Structure formats: C-alpha cells, structure tokens
C-alpha cells in the first residue's frame, strides 16, 4: 500500500513483557507473524522477489510458451537440464516457488487491505482532527497580523476552504480545521483490491482455458470441427475438460494475400484474408472474413489467423505402380518469402519404404547457378519448383512417434535421380522416375493452408475489468492529495494573529503553495474590504 | 512530396535536432560552470569563516532530516526555495558577470532545446509520412529510439517550469545527444512498411503509452540518480546546481507517479488487449511481456519504498534505478538476446514453426 503505515517491529511491544526467551506462546507468535506478513516492508520485499523470480522464465525457454524451443534447449544442455528440471525452470510461472511468492503477496495484500478498509470506513465518518496546539511547528506554515476580528478571519477561512470537510466544533473556538482528499485512500484500496480481481481472473483463465493450433487446408474438402482429435497442438489448463470445447466447425473457402512487389518488403505478403464458412451448434452456416487482428469469436472461443503457407500436392508411386502416397503436403515456411520445407513419407511402398524431404520454391530463380526463391507469391505456379531429396529403406517408424515434419534418415539410404544431381527437381505437373525402378514422384498441384489458433480464456472480461479498475484507483491514489489545513486566529496585543498551516500526508504534495495561496486570499479579502470602506 | 523526399527530410531533421541539442548542451555546460565557480567561491568563503553557517553543513544526508530541517526553517519564518542557489556564505564574492552569464546561458539552452524538440518532432512525422501507407513512426528499433528520446526531451521542456528542472539540462541533453547518435550510427534502418500484425490501432495506443512511460521513467531516473549522487557527495561543487535532496525526491516521485499509470495502461491494459487481438491470448509470458511486468513490479516497489520507513530516500532511489535498468534491458537486451520473443519489431518475423506429432491428442 502506498501510504505510510507505522512499521513497528515486534520489539516495540514484546520488549515490555518481562519474560524469559522462548515463552512467546503460539498465539502471540501467530500474531507477530501476521503483523510481519502484512507489513509494508514485507509487501515491498515480496514485490521485489516476484520481479526477481520472473526473470529466469524469460531467459530459459518455457514449456508453456514454446515447447519446441524448450526441447531443443534440453537437448543442447544435458548437464544443466536435470537441475533446471528440478527447479522447475522450464515452467517458472507454474512452479511451486513462484506460486509461493505470489500467494504470499496476495495474502499480505488481503491482510493489509481489510484492516485499512475498516479504518477508512471509520475515517469517512470521523471529523477532521483537532487543530494542533503549535501550528508554526508544522512543515508548512505562515503567520500574519491583521486588524480584523478573529471571527471574521475564521469565517473567511471557512469560505475559502470550499471542498474541504470542516470540523464542526473547530476543536477549540479560535480555529478552523479542514481536511480533503479522502478519495485518495479509496483509490488506493480500489487499486489493491482490483489486483486481486485480476489475479483471480487470470488464474481462472489459465486453469479452465486452453490454447490450440491447427493447420487447415483451403478448400471445400477440408475443414475443422472443434474436437480434441482435430488439433495439431493443444495446451489445456489443468482443470480443463473436453466438455468445455464449444461446438462449432468451419471450412476455408478462399485465402488471399496481398503481395508486395516493390520496396524493402518486396516478395512478402500483407493483407491476409481468409474467407470462412462456419456453423456454431445447431445454427445456420455463416460467413466470416478472418484477418490478422480481426478474430472470429464463437461462443467463448476465439479463432485467429496466425500464418499461411503452401501445400504441394505430391503423388508417390511405388515399384509396383501402386499409389503409395498422394495428397496435399503441408510445407512449413522457412522465411518471409515462403521458401518452405516439408517431408513426404510412404511407409507402405514396396519393395522398400520411400521418403522425401526438401524445399518448395514458390517463385524460383537462379543466382550463380544456385536456385533461390524470389518471392512468396506462387501466382499460376509456372515458376514454382519442388526440390526433394529421396530416401529408401527403413524410415524408422517403429521407433516411436515421429513428427510429420521430420524424416528419420538414420536407417535409410539416399537415392539420387542420376549421377550428377542430388535432388529431384520438379516443376508443377512434372513427374520424376526413381532409380532402380522404385517408382516415381510427381508434383501435381499446389494448395494453400492457414494456421489457425483456437483459444478460450474464460474470465478475460473480469481481468480487463480488474485492470481498468486498478488504473482508475491508481490515478486516484497518485493524484488526489490528502490535505489538512488549519487556520487559527486569536487576539494578541490588541491585534489579530493569524496562523495558517497545511499538511500533506502523501509526501508528494506541495503544501507550501497551499499555505501561501490561502494567506494571500485571506489578506486579499481584507485589503478589498478596506478599499470598499 | 514523394516518400523518398519525406525520408530524406526525416534524416535531415534528425541531424539538425542532434546538432541543436548539442549546442543546447554546450550552453547548459557554460551555465553549469558558472555555478561551479560560485560553489567553489562559497567553499572558499566557508573556509575563511569557519563559524559561518555554510551551506554544506546544513545539507542533510537523508530526506527525513530534510523534513525536520524544513520545519526549522519555516519555524524561523524564512522559507527556503529549494531551487535557489545555495547561500554563498558571508564572503561568497561572485562577480555579477558570472551571475549574468549563468542566467543568460540557462535561458539560451532552454530555447535551443525547444527548437531541437520541434526538429525532432518534424523528423518523427516525416518518418511516418515516408512509409507507404503512412504510419506511426515506430516500426523498428531506430524509430522507437528516436521516439523515446523525443519524449525525454519534450517532457523536460514541458515540465521545465512546473518542476523547476533547469538543473537537469546537461543531464537530459547529454542523454538525448548520446542516444540520438547511437540511433543514427548503430540502429538506422530504411523506412519499411509495418508487418500485418502491427497494423492495429490498439498497437498504436499501446506503443504511444510505452514510449511516453519510457521517456517519463528515464527523466525520473535522472532525478533519482542525481539524488543518489547528491546524497553521496553533498559538498561536491559539481553538484551545486542540483537542488536539495528533498526537492530531488519530490521531483523524482512526481515524474514516476505520472509514468507509472501510463505504463500500467500501456503494458497491462492496451498491450494485452492488442495481444488478444493478434495472438489470441492476452498474456503469453513472452519475454517482452515478462520484462514489462518486471519493470511494473519494480516501480510498484519504488512507490511502496517511498512510503516505507527505512526505505524512503536513498533506497527508494535505488529501486527506481533498478526499474529503469529493467526497462532498458527489455528494450535493448530482449530484442538482441531472446529469440523466443514474439515482439518482432527488432527482426523480421520468424516463420510459424509448428510441431505436429503423429500421436494425436492433448497429452502435452
Ligand atoms: C517493456 C515493455 C514494452 C515495450 C517497451 C513495448 C513496446 C513495443 C513496441 C515498440 C512494439 C513494436 C511496435 C512496432 O514495431 O510498430 C511492440 C509490439 C507489441 N507489443 Fe509491446 N511493449 C511492451 C510490453 C508489452 C506487453 C506487456 C504486451 C502484452 C501482451 C505487449 C504486446 C505487444 C505485442 C503483441 C506487439 C506486437 C509484436 C509483434 O508481433 O511484432 N507488449 N511493443
């Protein structure tokens, strides 16, 4: 909390009890612990600890953020990995020690807020404090002497202090005690309570939500229905159940990208648009144009367009003339101009298994005899080229699950089209014979795909409400100045001595100007009257 | 005007701004040196009259003592304006020429700074006009850097009177000149269109907030740094131009108190809203987000520290500087060292790499 609290250590009270050490009983110990936990200093230290604890998560790849990268890191650092694994460094934000810090912080927050709410409720009803005996001892004060009656000065002061709450009895008859800026503490309380709303909403979202991704081919024959088995990758919250999946399905009718042909971004695309047809539950089919920054929301689920690419239609025939593999094959972009990498596996080819891996050049040109990709726009495909390395033998599929984007060549042999070239280079519509009568591979067509992210984060509205409230509270607590002002006027040696003092309890205010302003106004009023007379 | 002309104009305006900032810095240094000689004279005078109430004797080491100090002085009835020159003791004989020179060059420096800020703004606008389609000027590190340093300088000019920032001139100008030079020499990139994901008004709001807050925190950090130096070397003649600890603390707090809500809005409200639009979830624990959060928490710590007995003053200033370090690390370090960040303005967007396992399902 950001207004001063008394930070008495335990020693203040405990020292007075004359007791032998070790006699602190459980209740006292608990109270002592609670006071420590809810003290300002603890909150401060916990905050700094939280900041420190968040650091490793940004330096070590996180499973929950980029599992691929985390796995690569594990493979590259075999000694550190077990230690990191033990410390939870691949999952910092759900690690017990991280949770311990923010839970303590939350408890400390609650323990701090509740008593302060009560104090605040009482303060709201209370009168401004009585005027201190020695106003001139206050940090900002001023005195002047006038010929007005004390009552006149005090009446003028009451008028000047509009917007202040003024103590009814004045404390004593010779002074005015005024206070304003009560909303500062309210803002402070709202800010801190809103943080709890945010934390709870965030936790709710991470526990019950999910985030998944899927690559969907463009075209009538393909599509997506919202079932677990359809996702390529799926990250559920720990309390997520498949029943939470909203019931919808969609197809991508068409996909367009706008290709830049000039300037520094030439060859790359902007302005992506995916024309969807979707049905939600039992309702009719609807259309939606999915764009970047323009997601589709169905029920509580959000659907985003993340990436796009090409899927060459490849057919592999085996040595017996049977189709061993056929279909659009998703190639993953390696660069902004959509030079893409992909893999073909034909495990049932006979007499031997056949595999390919290689690159798709959407628009191939030649520089120094080497093929290069000039741009991502494949156009009519007349400049597209598929360059595949072939493998025969055992694709090692028995060894366990494999990525469809990687070929295990450890037990296979490379096969080349002839003695000179290493790769099978195919133009759209071409077919290449494999050596030794093993069959053929052809590049029949090109289709497009979209990578779509589908996610549900329940409670996000609450989180937004929470941060917005927090901001409003924060503004109040930073910019409303809690201020007490006193004016005392009394007869001294036949004239009236006026003392003015102000106190800003937030420590940021400029009370000096308040005092001078008030004094000027009070004296100015008098001068005015004198002129009138 | 063609896009190319705008681009050239932007580069020229940045150069002009840099040169004028430099001239302003020179003026500020002349003013500073006048103060230096005055402070030296005061010290000499103090040595001559050991019993006199020299300024440095009064200088408290901690802000708490400043408060009692102010209490005393106001009890005496004389209010000390914290920005007025230190009392030069009984025998501080500074020629009027020095006095005049300080005032003149101080004003000249401010005027030049204002001119440079206008050039700087023109450069930013021209940079945005040079892109096709026109856009906000923060597509890459170069643009973010010139925008950020613009906010530092502009905030200094705007707050000059209100927070009595005259003393800050050499600090702010030195900082701006160095940063602009680095931007031009090391970070310059030709104008390029924004990638699709950056084309969103939420992003514009988010980045404006981030840049304003960054500028504000930097300015506040300068005040905190000055606080620490003054606290450590209360008598240093070089720091004679720097106001009293209590005033420094208040200036620092007021700037931070402005920047913190802006940061909160930028990082915890508009950032997540935009991330939700663009990436599908409002918080991704992306390194950039993590560090923005760390910065936020550290500055929250600063605000707490200022209100905690035993932490206010020096320790609070240290926390503020830690916050500033995390802020800059996020901007510089994360862009260069972290490859997992989705904040792609430092480098071309990485292709979406998808891991697809043959064994289906939610097992991961
Ligand atoms: C230190 C804190 C941050 C700074 C200085 C910062 C600044 C920036 C800047 C300069 C850009 C690039 C704009 C452009 O190139 O046109 C950007 C982009 C972005 N920011 Fe932040 N930001 C911060 C924190 C956050 C946070 C907390 C979020 C919350 C999710 C966020 C979300 C985003 C997103 C999604 C982008 C677009 C990234 C991309 O795809 O390139 N940022 N930010």
Short mmCIF file of N, CA and C in Angstrom, two decimals, chain B residues 107-236:
data_model
loop_
_atom_site.label_atom_id
_atom_site.label_comp_id
_atom_site.label_asym_id
_atom_site.label_seq_id
_atom_site.Cartn_x
_atom_site.Cartn_y
_atom_site.Cartn_z
N UNK B 107 18.95 30.33 -20.13
CA UNK B 107 17.80 30.62 -20.98
C UNK B 107 18.07 30.21 -22.42
N UNK B 108 19.28 30.46 -22.88
CA UNK B 108 19.65 30.11 -24.24
C UNK B 108 19.54 28.59 -24.44
N UNK B 109 20.01 27.86 -23.44
CA UNK B 109 19.97 26.40 -23.53
C UNK B 109 18.53 25.92 -23.65
N UNK B 110 17.65 26.50 -22.84
CA UNK B 110 16.24 26.09 -22.90
C UNK B 110 15.66 26.38 -24.28
N UNK B 111 15.98 27.57 -24.80
CA UNK B 111 15.43 27.95 -26.09
C UNK B 111 15.91 27.00 -27.19
N UNK B 112 17.20 26.72 -27.18
CA UNK B 112 17.75 25.80 -28.19
C UNK B 112 17.11 24.42 -28.05
N UNK B 113 16.93 23.98 -26.79
CA UNK B 113 16.31 22.67 -26.59
C UNK B 113 14.92 22.66 -27.21
N UNK B 114 14.18 23.73 -26.99
CA UNK B 114 12.83 23.78 -27.55
C UNK B 114 12.88 23.70 -29.07
N UNK B 115 13.83 24.39 -29.67
CA UNK B 115 13.95 24.33 -31.13
C UNK B 115 14.28 22.91 -31.58
N UNK B 116 15.22 22.29 -30.86
CA UNK B 116 15.61 20.93 -31.21
C UNK B 116 14.44 19.98 -31.09
N UNK B 117 13.63 20.17 -30.06
CA UNK B 117 12.47 19.30 -29.88
C UNK B 117 11.52 19.44 -31.06
N UNK B 118 11.36 20.65 -31.56
CA UNK B 118 10.50 20.84 -32.73
C UNK B 118 11.06 20.11 -33.95
N UNK B 119 12.37 20.24 -34.16
CA UNK B 119 13.02 19.50 -35.27
C UNK B 119 12.81 18.00 -35.11
N UNK B 120 12.98 17.58 -33.88
CA UNK B 120 12.88 16.15 -33.56
C UNK B 120 11.48 15.65 -33.91
N UNK B 121 10.49 16.43 -33.53
CA UNK B 121 9.10 16.08 -33.84
C UNK B 121 8.90 16.03 -35.35
N UNK B 122 9.46 17.02 -36.05
CA UNK B 122 9.33 17.04 -37.50
C UNK B 122 9.93 15.77 -38.10
N UNK B 123 11.06 15.34 -37.54
CA UNK B 123 11.70 14.13 -38.06
C UNK B 123 10.79 12.92 -37.87
N UNK B 124 10.14 12.86 -36.73
CA UNK B 124 9.24 11.72 -36.47
C UNK B 124 8.08 11.73 -37.46
N UNK B 125 7.50 12.90 -37.64
CA UNK B 125 6.35 12.98 -38.55
C UNK B 125 6.77 12.62 -39.97
N UNK B 126 7.92 13.16 -40.39
CA UNK B 126 8.39 12.88 -41.75
C UNK B 126 8.66 11.39 -41.92
N UNK B 127 9.16 10.78 -40.88
CA UNK B 127 9.44 9.36 -40.94
C UNK B 127 8.15 8.56 -41.19
N UNK B 128 7.10 8.98 -40.50
CA UNK B 128 5.82 8.32 -40.70
C UNK B 128 5.26 8.58 -42.10
N UNK B 129 5.49 9.81 -42.60
CA UNK B 129 4.99 10.14 -43.94
C UNK B 129 5.76 9.41 -45.02
N UNK B 130 6.98 9.01 -44.71
CA UNK B 130 7.82 8.38 -45.72
C UNK B 130 7.39 6.95 -46.02
N UNK B 131 6.62 6.38 -45.13
CA UNK B 131 6.21 4.99 -45.33
C UNK B 131 4.96 4.96 -46.19
N UNK B 132 4.82 3.91 -46.91
CA UNK B 132 3.62 3.75 -47.72
C UNK B 132 2.96 2.45 -47.32
N UNK B 133 1.78 2.43 -46.78
CA UNK B 133 0.97 3.60 -46.42
C UNK B 133 1.56 4.34 -45.22
N UNK B 134 1.18 5.60 -45.04
CA UNK B 134 1.68 6.37 -43.91
C UNK B 134 1.37 5.65 -42.61
N UNK B 135 2.24 5.83 -41.66
CA UNK B 135 2.05 5.07 -40.43
C UNK B 135 2.74 5.75 -39.27
N UNK B 136 2.54 5.18 -38.11
CA UNK B 136 3.20 5.70 -36.91
C UNK B 136 4.68 5.36 -36.98
N UNK B 137 5.53 6.26 -36.48
CA UNK B 137 6.97 6.04 -36.66
C UNK B 137 7.60 5.14 -35.61
N UNK B 138 7.13 3.92 -35.51
CA UNK B 138 7.85 3.01 -34.61
C UNK B 138 7.81 1.58 -35.15
N UNK B 139 8.39 1.44 -36.32
CA UNK B 139 8.42 0.13 -36.93
C UNK B 139 9.65 -0.67 -36.57
N UNK B 140 10.65 -0.05 -36.00
CA UNK B 140 11.86 -0.77 -35.68
C UNK B 140 12.61 -0.05 -34.56
N UNK B 141 13.74 -0.61 -34.19
CA UNK B 141 14.49 -0.08 -33.05
C UNK B 141 14.89 1.38 -33.28
N UNK B 142 15.30 1.70 -34.50
CA UNK B 142 15.71 3.06 -34.80
C UNK B 142 14.57 4.02 -34.49
N UNK B 143 13.41 3.68 -35.01
CA UNK B 143 12.28 4.59 -34.84
C UNK B 143 11.85 4.65 -33.38
N UNK B 144 11.88 3.52 -32.71
CA UNK B 144 11.49 3.53 -31.30
C UNK B 144 12.47 4.38 -30.49
N UNK B 145 13.74 4.28 -30.84
CA UNK B 145 14.75 5.05 -30.09
C UNK B 145 14.57 6.54 -30.30
N UNK B 146 14.35 6.96 -31.56
CA UNK B 146 14.20 8.40 -31.74
C UNK B 146 12.88 8.88 -31.13
N UNK B 147 11.86 8.03 -31.12
CA UNK B 147 10.61 8.43 -30.47
C UNK B 147 10.81 8.56 -28.96
N UNK B 148 11.50 7.56 -28.38
CA UNK B 148 11.70 7.57 -26.93
C UNK B 148 12.51 8.78 -26.48
N UNK B 149 13.60 9.08 -27.23
CA UNK B 149 14.42 10.22 -26.80
C UNK B 149 13.66 11.52 -27.00
N UNK B 150 12.77 11.54 -27.99
CA UNK B 150 11.93 12.72 -28.17
C UNK B 150 11.08 12.97 -26.92
N UNK B 151 10.51 11.89 -26.39
CA UNK B 151 9.65 12.05 -25.21
C UNK B 151 10.47 12.58 -24.02
N UNK B 152 11.69 12.07 -23.85
CA UNK B 152 12.52 12.56 -22.75
C UNK B 152 12.74 14.07 -22.88
N UNK B 153 13.15 14.49 -24.08
CA UNK B 153 13.46 15.91 -24.26
C UNK B 153 12.20 16.77 -24.16
N UNK B 154 11.12 16.29 -24.76
CA UNK B 154 9.89 17.08 -24.76
C UNK B 154 9.34 17.18 -23.34
N UNK B 155 9.39 16.09 -22.60
CA UNK B 155 8.88 16.12 -21.23
C UNK B 155 9.69 17.10 -20.39
N UNK B 156 10.98 17.12 -20.65
CA UNK B 156 11.84 18.06 -19.93
C UNK B 156 11.40 19.50 -20.20
N UNK B 157 11.15 19.81 -21.47
CA UNK B 157 10.76 21.18 -21.81
C UNK B 157 9.40 21.51 -21.19
N UNK B 158 8.46 20.54 -21.31
CA UNK B 158 7.11 20.80 -20.82
C UNK B 158 7.10 20.99 -19.29
N UNK B 159 7.89 20.18 -18.60
CA UNK B 159 7.86 20.23 -17.14
C UNK B 159 8.87 21.21 -16.55
N UNK B 160 9.61 21.89 -17.44
CA UNK B 160 10.72 22.75 -17.02
C UNK B 160 10.32 23.70 -15.90
N UNK B 161 9.21 24.39 -16.11
CA UNK B 161 8.83 25.39 -15.11
C UNK B 161 8.15 24.75 -13.93
N UNK B 162 7.25 23.82 -14.24
CA UNK B 162 6.42 23.26 -13.19
C UNK B 162 7.26 22.54 -12.14
N UNK B 163 8.21 21.77 -12.59
CA UNK B 163 9.02 21.01 -11.64
C UNK B 163 10.39 21.63 -11.45
N UNK B 164 10.60 22.82 -11.98
CA UNK B 164 11.89 23.52 -11.83
C UNK B 164 13.04 22.62 -12.26
N UNK B 165 13.03 22.25 -13.53
CA UNK B 165 14.00 21.27 -14.00
C UNK B 165 15.27 21.90 -14.57
N UNK B 166 15.45 23.21 -14.39
CA UNK B 166 16.60 23.87 -15.01
C UNK B 166 17.90 23.13 -14.74
N UNK B 167 18.02 22.61 -13.55
CA UNK B 167 19.27 21.92 -13.18
C UNK B 167 19.54 20.69 -14.02
N UNK B 168 18.47 20.15 -14.63
CA UNK B 168 18.61 18.87 -15.33
C UNK B 168 19.20 19.04 -16.72
N UNK B 169 19.32 20.28 -17.21
CA UNK B 169 19.66 20.50 -18.61
C UNK B 169 20.81 19.64 -19.11
N UNK B 170 22.00 19.69 -18.47
CA UNK B 170 23.10 18.92 -19.05
C UNK B 170 22.83 17.42 -19.04
N UNK B 171 22.10 16.95 -18.03
CA UNK B 171 21.82 15.51 -17.93
C UNK B 171 20.93 15.08 -19.07
N UNK B 172 19.80 15.80 -19.23
CA UNK B 172 18.84 15.43 -20.26
C UNK B 172 19.46 15.59 -21.64
N UNK B 173 20.16 16.70 -21.84
CA UNK B 173 20.71 16.95 -23.17
C UNK B 173 21.83 15.97 -23.48
N UNK B 174 22.65 15.70 -22.49
CA UNK B 174 23.71 14.72 -22.71
C UNK B 174 23.12 13.38 -23.10
N UNK B 175 22.10 12.98 -22.35
CA UNK B 175 21.44 11.71 -22.65
C UNK B 175 20.88 11.71 -24.07
N UNK B 176 20.15 12.78 -24.41
CA UNK B 176 19.49 12.82 -25.72
C UNK B 176 20.51 12.80 -26.85
N UNK B 177 21.57 13.58 -26.70
CA UNK B 177 22.58 13.62 -27.76
C UNK B 177 23.20 12.24 -27.97
N UNK B 178 23.56 11.59 -26.86
CA UNK B 178 24.19 10.27 -26.98
C UNK B 178 23.24 9.27 -27.61
N UNK B 179 21.99 9.26 -27.15
CA UNK B 179 21.03 8.28 -27.67
C UNK B 179 20.75 8.53 -29.15
N UNK B 180 20.61 9.79 -29.52
CA UNK B 180 20.36 10.07 -30.93
C UNK B 180 21.53 9.63 -31.79
N UNK B 181 22.72 9.86 -31.27
CA UNK B 181 23.90 9.47 -32.03
C UNK B 181 23.92 7.95 -32.21
N UNK B 182 23.67 7.23 -31.13
CA UNK B 182 23.63 5.77 -31.22
C UNK B 182 22.57 5.33 -32.22
N UNK B 183 21.41 5.98 -32.17
CA UNK B 183 20.33 5.58 -33.06
C UNK B 183 20.75 5.75 -34.51
N UNK B 184 21.36 6.89 -34.81
CA UNK B 184 21.72 7.16 -36.20
C UNK B 184 22.86 6.26 -36.65
N UNK B 185 23.84 6.07 -35.77
CA UNK B 185 25.02 5.32 -36.18
C UNK B 185 24.76 3.82 -36.18
N UNK B 186 24.12 3.32 -35.12
CA UNK B 186 24.07 1.87 -34.95
C UNK B 186 22.73 1.26 -35.34
N UNK B 187 21.67 2.03 -35.27
CA UNK B 187 20.36 1.39 -35.41
C UNK B 187 19.63 1.76 -36.69
N UNK B 188 20.21 2.67 -37.47
CA UNK B 188 19.45 3.21 -38.60
C UNK B 188 18.98 2.11 -39.55
N UNK B 189 17.72 2.22 -39.94
CA UNK B 189 17.20 1.31 -40.95
C UNK B 189 16.34 2.11 -41.90
N UNK B 190 16.33 1.72 -43.17
CA UNK B 190 15.45 2.45 -44.10
C UNK B 190 13.99 2.23 -43.76
N UNK B 191 13.17 3.12 -44.26
CA UNK B 191 11.73 3.04 -43.99
C UNK B 191 11.16 1.78 -44.62
N UNK B 192 10.37 1.05 -43.86
CA UNK B 192 9.73 -0.13 -44.41
C UNK B 192 8.30 -0.17 -43.90
N UNK B 193 7.43 -0.84 -44.65
CA UNK B 193 6.05 -0.92 -44.17
C UNK B 193 5.96 -1.79 -42.92
N UNK B 194 4.92 -1.58 -42.14
CA UNK B 194 4.71 -2.40 -40.95
C UNK B 194 4.23 -3.78 -41.36
N UNK B 195 4.63 -4.78 -40.60
CA UNK B 195 4.05 -6.09 -40.86
C UNK B 195 2.60 -6.08 -40.40
N UNK B 196 1.88 -7.01 -40.95
CA UNK B 196 0.44 -7.01 -40.77
C UNK B 196 0.01 -6.96 -39.31
N UNK B 197 0.69 -7.76 -38.48
CA UNK B 197 0.25 -7.86 -37.09
C UNK B 197 0.39 -6.53 -36.36
N UNK B 198 1.27 -5.66 -36.87
CA UNK B 198 1.49 -4.39 -36.19
C UNK B 198 0.48 -3.34 -36.62
N UNK B 199 -0.37 -3.72 -37.56
CA UNK B 199 -1.27 -2.75 -38.15
C UNK B 199 -2.58 -2.73 -37.38
N UNK B 200 -2.56 -2.13 -36.21
CA UNK B 200 -3.75 -2.14 -35.39
C UNK B 200 -3.75 -0.90 -34.51
N UNK B 201 -4.92 -0.32 -34.32
CA UNK B 201 -4.89 0.91 -33.52
C UNK B 201 -4.62 0.62 -32.06
N UNK B 202 -4.92 -0.58 -31.61
CA UNK B 202 -4.56 -0.93 -30.23
C UNK B 202 -3.06 -0.89 -30.05
N UNK B 203 -2.38 -1.30 -31.12
CA UNK B 203 -0.93 -1.28 -31.04
C UNK B 203 -0.43 0.16 -30.97
N UNK B 204 -1.07 1.04 -31.75
CA UNK B 204 -0.67 2.45 -31.72
C UNK B 204 -0.81 2.98 -30.29
N UNK B 205 -1.96 2.68 -29.69
CA UNK B 205 -2.19 3.15 -28.32
C UNK B 205 -1.16 2.54 -27.37
N UNK B 206 -0.96 1.25 -27.53
CA UNK B 206 -0.02 0.53 -26.66
C UNK B 206 1.38 1.13 -26.75
N UNK B 207 1.81 1.37 -27.98
CA UNK B 207 3.19 1.84 -28.13
C UNK B 207 3.32 3.30 -27.70
N UNK B 208 2.31 4.11 -27.98
CA UNK B 208 2.38 5.50 -27.50
C UNK B 208 2.54 5.49 -25.99
N UNK B 209 1.74 4.68 -25.33
CA UNK B 209 1.83 4.62 -23.86
C UNK B 209 3.21 4.13 -23.44
N UNK B 210 3.71 3.10 -24.12
CA UNK B 210 5.01 2.54 -23.73
C UNK B 210 6.11 3.60 -23.92
N UNK B 211 6.02 4.35 -25.01
CA UNK B 211 7.07 5.33 -25.28
C UNK B 211 6.99 6.49 -24.28
N UNK B 212 5.77 6.96 -24.03
CA UNK B 212 5.64 8.07 -23.07
C UNK B 212 6.14 7.64 -21.70
N UNK B 213 5.74 6.45 -21.29
CA UNK B 213 6.18 5.99 -19.98
C UNK B 213 7.69 5.81 -19.94
N UNK B 214 8.26 5.29 -21.04
CA UNK B 214 9.70 5.10 -21.07
C UNK B 214 10.42 6.44 -20.92
N UNK B 215 9.92 7.45 -21.66
CA UNK B 215 10.51 8.78 -21.53
C UNK B 215 10.38 9.30 -20.11
N UNK B 216 9.21 9.14 -19.53
CA UNK B 216 8.97 9.62 -18.17
C UNK B 216 9.87 8.92 -17.16
N UNK B 217 9.94 7.61 -17.25
CA UNK B 217 10.78 6.86 -16.31
C UNK B 217 12.24 7.29 -16.44
N UNK B 218 12.64 7.56 -17.67
CA UNK B 218 14.03 7.97 -17.88
C UNK B 218 14.30 9.31 -17.19
N UNK B 219 13.37 10.24 -17.38
CA UNK B 219 13.52 11.54 -16.74
C UNK B 219 13.51 11.39 -15.21
N UNK B 220 12.58 10.59 -14.71
CA UNK B 220 12.51 10.35 -13.27
C UNK B 220 13.78 9.68 -12.77
N UNK B 221 14.32 8.77 -13.60
CA UNK B 221 15.55 8.08 -13.23
C UNK B 221 16.71 9.07 -13.11
N UNK B 222 16.74 10.07 -13.98
CA UNK B 222 17.80 11.08 -13.89
C UNK B 222 17.70 11.79 -12.54
N UNK B 223 16.47 12.11 -12.13
CA UNK B 223 16.32 12.77 -10.83
C UNK B 223 16.77 11.86 -9.70
N UNK B 224 16.44 10.57 -9.80
CA UNK B 224 16.86 9.63 -8.75
C UNK B 224 18.37 9.49 -8.71
N UNK B 225 18.96 9.45 -9.90
CA UNK B 225 20.42 9.34 -9.97
C UNK B 225 21.05 10.57 -9.31
N UNK B 226 20.50 11.74 -9.64
CA UNK B 226 21.02 12.97 -9.04
C UNK B 226 20.86 12.90 -7.52
N UNK B 227 19.74 12.33 -7.08
CA UNK B 227 19.52 12.19 -5.63
C UNK B 227 20.65 11.39 -5.00
N UNK B 228 20.94 10.24 -5.63
CA UNK B 228 21.96 9.37 -5.04
C UNK B 228 23.32 10.06 -5.03
N UNK B 229 23.65 10.76 -6.12
CA UNK B 229 24.95 11.44 -6.17
C UNK B 229 25.02 12.53 -5.10
N UNK B 230 23.94 13.29 -5.03
CA UNK B 230 23.93 14.39 -4.07
C UNK B 230 23.99 13.86 -2.64
N UNK B 231 23.34 12.72 -2.45
CA UNK B 231 23.33 12.12 -1.13
C UNK B 231 24.74 11.64 -0.74
N UNK B 232 25.44 11.13 -1.76
CA UNK B 232 26.76 10.58 -1.51
C UNK B 232 27.80 11.72 -1.39
N UNK B 233 27.68 12.72 -2.25
CA UNK B 233 28.65 13.82 -2.25
C UNK B 233 27.94 15.15 -2.00
N UNK B 234 27.49 15.37 -0.78
CA UNK B 234 26.69 16.57 -0.54
C UNK B 234 27.46 17.85 -0.81
N UNK B 235 28.78 17.80 -0.71
CA UNK B 235 29.55 19.03 -0.82
C UNK B 235 30.14 19.26 -2.20
N UNK B 236 29.95 18.29 -3.09
CA UNK B 236 30.64 18.40 -4.37
C UNK B 236 30.21 19.68 -5.10
#
